[in-house]
PDB file of C-alpha atoms in Angstrom:
ATOM      1  CA  MET A   3      35.560   7.056 -15.355  1.00  0.00           C
ATOM      2  CA  ASP A   4      36.187  10.749 -14.650  1.00  0.00           C
ATOM      3  CA  HIS A   5      33.481  12.352 -12.407  1.00  0.00           C
ATOM      4  CA  SER A   6      35.257  15.661 -12.035  1.00  0.00           C
ATOM      5  CA  SER A   7      32.645  17.512 -14.013  1.00  0.00           C
ATOM      6  CA  MET A   8      29.868  16.444 -11.554  1.00  0.00           C
ATOM      7  CA  GLY A   9      28.689  18.786  -8.900  1.00  0.00           C
ATOM      8  CA  GLU A  10      29.350  22.527  -8.400  1.00  0.00           C
ATOM      9  CA  SER A  11      32.423  22.052  -6.417  1.00  0.00           C
ATOM     10  CA  GLY A  12      33.936  19.403  -8.557  1.00  0.00           C
ATOM     11  CA  SER A  13      33.337  16.648  -5.920  1.00  0.00           C
ATOM     12  CA  THR A  14      32.725  13.179  -7.077  1.00  0.00           C
ATOM     13  CA  CYS A  15      29.982  10.878  -6.113  1.00  0.00           C
ATOM     14  CA  VAL A  16      30.711   8.347  -3.453  1.00  0.00           C
ATOM     15  CA  VAL A  17      28.955   5.164  -4.205  1.00  0.00           C
ATOM     16  CA  SER A  18      29.629   1.962  -2.279  1.00  0.00           C
ATOM     17  CA  MET A  19      28.066  -1.325  -2.847  1.00  0.00           C
ATOM     18  CA  LEU A  20      29.258  -2.509   0.462  1.00  0.00           C
ATOM     19  CA  TRP A  21      27.866  -1.611   4.003  1.00  0.00           C
ATOM     20  CA  ASN A  22      28.712   1.951   4.609  1.00  0.00           C
ATOM     21  CA  TRP A  23      28.088   5.081   6.787  1.00  0.00           C
ATOM     22  CA  ASN A  24      29.022   7.699   3.996  1.00  0.00           C
ATOM     23  CA  THR A  25      27.268  10.973   4.308  1.00  0.00           C
ATOM     24  CA  ILE A  26      28.891  13.848   2.406  1.00  0.00           C
ATOM     25  CA  ASP A  27      29.238  13.222  -1.356  1.00  0.00           C
ATOM     26  CA  SER A  28      27.067  10.185  -1.299  1.00  0.00           C
ATOM     27  CA  CYS A  29      24.971   9.750  -4.433  1.00  0.00           C
ATOM     28  CA  PHE A  30      21.664   8.040  -4.381  1.00  0.00           C
ATOM     29  CA  ILE A  31      19.749   6.833  -7.470  1.00  0.00           C
ATOM     30  CA  SER A  32      21.562   9.401  -9.784  1.00  0.00           C
ATOM     31  CA  SER A  33      24.349  11.927  -9.761  1.00  0.00           C
ATOM     32  CA  SER A  34      21.880  14.586  -9.341  1.00  0.00           C
ATOM     33  CA  TRP A  35      20.985  13.359  -5.902  1.00  0.00           C
ATOM     34  CA  GLN A  36      24.530  14.090  -4.528  1.00  0.00           C
ATOM     35  CA  ILE A  37      24.781  14.880  -0.839  1.00  0.00           C
ATOM     36  CA  LYS A  38      26.735  18.058  -0.326  1.00  0.00           C
ATOM     37  CA  SER A  39      25.941  18.908   3.281  1.00  0.00           C
ATOM     38  CA  THR A  40      24.905  17.225   6.449  1.00  0.00           C
ATOM     39  CA  SER A  41      21.539  19.150   6.340  1.00  0.00           C
ATOM     40  CA  MET A  42      20.911  17.701   2.780  1.00  0.00           C
ATOM     41  CA  PHE A  43      21.678  14.220   4.031  1.00  0.00           C
ATOM     42  CA  ALA A  44      19.438  14.722   7.040  1.00  0.00           C
ATOM     43  CA  GLY A  45      16.720  15.958   4.570  1.00  0.00           C
ATOM     44  CA  SER A  46      17.275  12.919   2.470  1.00  0.00           C
ATOM     45  CA  CYS A  47      16.829  10.672   5.431  1.00  0.00           C
ATOM     46  CA  ILE A  48      13.584  12.434   6.413  1.00  0.00           C
ATOM     47  CA  GLY A  49      12.398  12.111   2.721  1.00  0.00           C
ATOM     48  CA  VAL A  50      13.159   8.425   2.838  1.00  0.00           C
ATOM     49  CA  ILE A  51      11.062   7.989   5.953  1.00  0.00           C
ATOM     50  CA  PHE A  52       8.108   9.779   4.444  1.00  0.00           C
ATOM     51  CA  LEU A  53       8.677   7.678   1.212  1.00  0.00           C
ATOM     52  CA  VAL A  54       8.271   4.487   3.128  1.00  0.00           C
ATOM     53  CA  MET A  55       5.360   5.986   5.019  1.00  0.00           C
ATOM     54  CA  SER A  56       3.783   6.652   1.759  1.00  0.00           C
ATOM     55  CA  LEU A  57       4.054   2.893   0.772  1.00  0.00           C
ATOM     56  CA  GLU A  58       2.143   2.137   3.978  1.00  0.00           C
ATOM     57  CA  LEU A  59      -0.500   4.712   3.089  1.00  0.00           C
ATOM     58  CA  LEU A  60      -0.862   3.132  -0.359  1.00  0.00           C
ATOM     59  CA  ARG A  61      -1.441  -0.329   1.088  1.00  0.00           C
ATOM     60  CA  ARG A  62      -4.015   1.029   3.467  1.00  0.00           C
ATOM     61  CA  LEU A  63      -5.740   2.846   0.495  1.00  0.00           C
ATOM     62  CA  ALA A  64      -5.709  -0.226  -1.529  1.00  0.00           C
ATOM     63  CA  LYS A  65      -7.297  -2.253   1.427  1.00  0.00           C
ATOM     64  CA  GLU A  66      -9.735   0.484   2.065  1.00  0.00           C
ATOM     65  CA  TYR A  67     -10.846   0.567  -1.490  1.00  0.00           C
ATOM     66  CA  ASP A  68     -11.347  -3.193  -1.700  1.00  0.00           C
ATOM     67  CA  ARG A  69     -13.565  -2.997   1.514  1.00  0.00           C
ATOM     68  CA  HIS A  70     -15.518  -0.114   0.016  1.00  0.00           C
ATOM     69  CA  ILE A  71     -16.282  -1.960  -3.404  1.00  0.00           C
ATOM     70  CA  LEU A  72     -17.149  -5.151  -1.507  1.00  0.00           C
ATOM     71  CA  ASN A  73     -19.513  -3.191   0.883  1.00  0.00           C
ATOM     72  CA  GLN A  74     -21.070  -1.671  -2.128  1.00  0.00           C
ATOM     73  CA  TYR A  75     -21.740  -5.076  -3.664  1.00  0.00           C
ATOM     74  CA  GLN A  76     -23.032  -6.466  -0.338  1.00  0.00           C
ATOM     75  CA  ARG A  77     -25.424  -3.598  -0.052  1.00  0.00           C
ATOM     76  CA  HIS A  78     -26.551  -4.246  -3.698  1.00  0.00           C
ATOM     77  CA  ILE A  79     -27.049  -8.040  -3.035  1.00  0.00           C
ATOM     78  CA  ALA A  80     -29.029  -7.201   0.216  1.00  0.00           C
ATOM     79  CA  SER A  81     -31.220  -4.788  -1.586  1.00  0.00           C
ATOM     80  CA  LEU A  82     -31.996  -7.321  -4.289  1.00  0.00           C
ATOM     81  CA  ASN A  83     -32.788 -10.057  -1.591  1.00  0.00           C
ATOM     82  CA  THR A  84     -35.082  -7.664   0.179  1.00  0.00           C
ATOM     83  CA  TYR A  85     -36.875  -6.873  -3.119  1.00  0.00           C
ATOM     84  CA  ILE A  86     -37.277 -10.476  -3.929  1.00  0.00           C
ATOM     85  CA  THR A  87     -38.673 -11.192  -0.533  1.00  0.00           C
ATOM     86  CA  ALA A  88     -41.074  -8.255  -0.703  1.00  0.00           C
ATOM     87  CA  GLN A  89     -42.225  -9.381  -4.138  1.00  0.00           C
ATOM     88  CA  GLY A  90     -42.759 -13.011  -2.951  1.00  0.00           C
ATOM     89  CA  SER A  91     -44.789 -12.145   0.009  1.00  0.00           C
ATOM     90  CA  LYS A  92     -46.998  -9.750  -2.151  1.00  0.00           C
ATOM     91  CA  ASP A  93     -47.654 -12.349  -4.747  1.00  0.00           C
ATOM     92  CA  SER A  94     -48.471 -15.151  -2.170  1.00  0.00           C
ATOM     93  CA  PRO A  95     -51.995 -15.180  -0.646  1.00  0.00           C
ATOM     94  CA  GLN A  96     -50.637 -17.416   2.020  1.00  0.00           C
ATOM     95  CA  SER A  97     -48.002 -15.151   3.270  1.00  0.00           C
ATOM     96  CA  ASP A  98     -49.114 -15.360   6.832  1.00  0.00           C
ATOM     97  CA  THR A  99     -48.702 -19.087   6.940  1.00  0.00           C
ATOM     98  CA  CYS A 100     -45.639 -19.633   4.551  1.00  0.00           C
ATOM     99  CA  PRO A 101     -42.180 -18.741   5.496  1.00  0.00           C
ATOM    100  CA  PRO A 102     -40.551 -15.868   3.603  1.00  0.00           C
ATOM    101  CA  THR A 103     -38.673 -16.586   0.382  1.00  0.00           C
ATOM    102  CA  ALA A 104     -35.302 -17.924   1.006  1.00  0.00           C
ATOM    103  CA  VAL A 105     -32.498 -15.449   0.640  1.00  0.00           C
ATOM    104  CA  LEU A 106     -30.536 -16.179  -2.521  1.00  0.00           C
ATOM    105  CA  PRO A 107     -26.877 -16.792  -2.102  1.00  0.00           C
ATOM    106  CA  ALA A 108     -24.648 -14.063  -3.415  1.00  0.00           C
ATOM    107  CA  PRO A 109     -22.692 -14.845  -6.545  1.00  0.00           C
ATOM    108  CA  PRO A 110     -18.985 -14.284  -6.047  1.00  0.00           C
ATOM    109  CA  PHE A 111     -17.879 -10.763  -6.324  1.00  0.00           C
ATOM    110  CA  ARG A 112     -15.795  -9.621  -9.401  1.00  0.00           C
ATOM    111  CA  PRO A 113     -14.858  -5.940  -9.743  1.00  0.00           C
ATOM    112  CA  ASN A 114     -16.047  -4.184 -12.836  1.00  0.00           C
ATOM    113  CA  LEU A 115     -13.636  -2.710 -15.266  1.00  0.00           C
ATOM    114  CA  PHE A 116     -13.376   0.706 -13.696  1.00  0.00           C
ATOM    115  CA  GLN A 117     -12.906  -0.693 -10.148  1.00  0.00           C
ATOM    116  CA  GLN A 118     -10.187  -3.149 -11.345  1.00  0.00           C
ATOM    117  CA  MET A 119      -8.351  -0.297 -13.192  1.00  0.00           C
ATOM    118  CA  VAL A 120      -8.384   1.742  -9.764  1.00  0.00           C
ATOM    119  CA  ARG A 121      -7.217  -1.405  -8.026  1.00  0.00           C
ATOM    120  CA  ALA A 122      -4.452  -1.936 -10.638  1.00  0.00           C
ATOM    121  CA  THR A 123      -3.462   1.699 -10.463  1.00  0.00           C
ATOM    122  CA  LEU A 124      -3.060   1.466  -6.635  1.00  0.00           C
ATOM    123  CA  HIS A 125      -1.024  -1.711  -7.006  1.00  0.00           C
ATOM    124  CA  MET A 126       1.248  -0.048  -9.602  1.00  0.00           C
ATOM    125  CA  PHE A 127       2.028   2.958  -7.277  1.00  0.00           C
ATOM    126  CA  GLN A 128       2.731   0.517  -4.468  1.00  0.00           C
ATOM    127  CA  PHE A 129       5.000  -1.499  -6.703  1.00  0.00           C
ATOM    128  CA  ALA A 130       6.882   1.648  -7.935  1.00  0.00           C
ATOM    129  CA  VAL A 131       7.351   3.025  -4.399  1.00  0.00           C
ATOM    130  CA  ALA A 132       8.587  -0.325  -3.090  1.00  0.00           C
ATOM    131  CA  TYR A 133      10.948  -0.727  -6.022  1.00  0.00           C
ATOM    132  CA  PHE A 134      12.186   2.793  -5.362  1.00  0.00           C
ATOM    133  CA  ILE A 135      12.761   2.033  -1.711  1.00  0.00           C
ATOM    134  CA  MET A 136      14.505  -1.212  -2.680  1.00  0.00           C
ATOM    135  CA  LEU A 137      17.047   0.677  -4.907  1.00  0.00           C
ATOM    136  CA  LEU A 138      17.771   3.064  -2.034  1.00  0.00           C
ATOM    137  CA  ALA A 139      18.291  -0.001   0.213  1.00  0.00           C
ATOM    138  CA  MET A 140      20.708  -1.352  -2.405  1.00  0.00           C
ATOM    139  CA  TYR A 141      23.227   1.550  -1.637  1.00  0.00           C
ATOM    140  CA  PHE A 142      23.885  -0.263   1.727  1.00  0.00           C
ATOM    141  CA  ASN A 143      24.047   3.046   3.618  1.00  0.00           C
ATOM    142  CA  GLY A 144      23.299   2.560   7.134  1.00  0.00           C
ATOM    143  CA  TYR A 145      21.548   5.782   7.713  1.00  0.00           C
ATOM    144  CA  ILE A 146      19.247   5.215   4.704  1.00  0.00           C
ATOM    145  CA  ILE A 147      18.450   1.664   5.820  1.00  0.00           C
ATOM    146  CA  ILE A 148      17.657   2.866   9.348  1.00  0.00           C
ATOM    147  CA  SER A 149      15.429   5.551   7.645  1.00  0.00           C
ATOM    148  CA  ILE A 150      13.648   2.833   5.903  1.00  0.00           C
ATOM    149  CA  PHE A 151      13.062   0.837   8.999  1.00  0.00           C
ATOM    150  CA  ILE A 152      11.921   3.916  10.800  1.00  0.00           C
ATOM    151  CA  GLY A 153       9.489   4.886   7.973  1.00  0.00           C
ATOM    152  CA  ALA A 154       8.056   1.286   7.967  1.00  0.00           C
ATOM    153  CA  TRP A 155       7.495   1.347  11.673  1.00  0.00           C
ATOM    154  CA  ILE A 156       5.845   4.754  11.686  1.00  0.00           C
ATOM    155  CA  GLY A 157       3.828   4.042   8.503  1.00  0.00           C
ATOM    156  CA  ALA A 158       2.593   0.663  10.023  1.00  0.00           C
ATOM    157  CA  PHE A 159       1.750   2.430  13.366  1.00  0.00           C
ATOM    158  CA  ILE A 160      -0.247   5.193  11.637  1.00  0.00           C
ATOM    159  CA  PHE A 161      -1.872   3.351   8.769  1.00  0.00           C
ATOM    160  CA  SER A 162      -2.287  -0.246   9.998  1.00  0.00           C
ATOM    161  CA  TRP A 163      -4.196   0.886  13.151  1.00  0.00           C
ATOM    162  CA  GLU A 164      -7.613  -0.459  12.561  1.00  0.00           C
ATOM    163  CA  THR A 165      -9.964  -2.964  13.998  1.00  0.00           C
ATOM    164  CA  VAL A 166      -8.884  -6.633  13.470  1.00  0.00           C
ATOM    165  CA  ASN A 167     -11.476  -9.022  12.408  1.00  0.00           C
ATOM    166  CA  PHE A 168     -11.223 -12.335  14.087  1.00  0.00           C
ATOM    167  CA  SER A 169     -12.734 -15.051  11.896  1.00  0.00           C
ATOM    168  CA  GLY A 170     -12.123 -17.886  14.448  1.00  0.00           C
ATOM    169  CA  VAL A 171      -8.795 -18.805  12.628  1.00  0.00           C
ATOM    170  CA  ILE A 172      -5.859 -17.849  14.612  1.00  0.00           C
ATOM    171  CA  GLY A 173      -2.659 -16.850  12.826  1.00  0.00           C
ATOM    172  CA  THR A 174      -4.198 -15.441   9.677  1.00  0.00           C
ATOM    173  CA  LYS A 175      -3.655 -11.863   8.629  1.00  0.00           C
ATOM    174  CA  GLU A 176      -5.173  -9.720   6.010  1.00  0.00           C
ATOM    175  CA  GLU A 177      -2.502  -8.422   3.595  1.00  0.00           C
ATOM    176  CA  ALA A 178      -2.561  -7.006   0.163  1.00  0.00           C
ATOM    177  CA  THR A 179       0.761  -8.509  -0.632  1.00  0.00           C
ATOM    178  CA  ALA A 180       2.517 -11.603   0.586  1.00  0.00           C
ATOM    179  CA  CYS A 181       6.031 -10.325   0.282  1.00  0.00           C
ATOM    180  CA  CYS A 182       7.586  -6.752   0.112  1.00  0.00           C
ATOM    181  CA  GLY A 183       5.487  -4.859  -2.447  1.00  0.00           C
TER     182      GLY A 183
END
């Protein structure tokens, strides 16, 4: 295949499916992402770091959104139980001698349509970014893979820094995904 028409200087894309340390003339994802200088390659590596950090941000946003809608639900159930308890004590003439109405167990939480659409959208963005990162890793460029690792470390450092809930079971971890997406 003749690639001589690609690029302004007539240089061809260097694509290797084996481990490599290529910089100049490397192409990633498409021929329009052809590295023509060391500064362009450095910018690409920095961009990959930020891309992987954005994946960690999306994971955190999804987790925070789930917490938010669950807290909303728990507040709603608590207000219903308070209302039922208050109504029970008003209606009962023996409220001083009888124990308060038992708190009703909360039914299992199921997000409404809008909440599930938001959750699915966040998951779709996570999936798309993770897939794009996987495609970049498949170029087997050492610098790009190191950039992916650096972005994962910085992203996890920043976006997973939170309080850890110990539920008495050691070895469990709250995670939105079980694998890599």
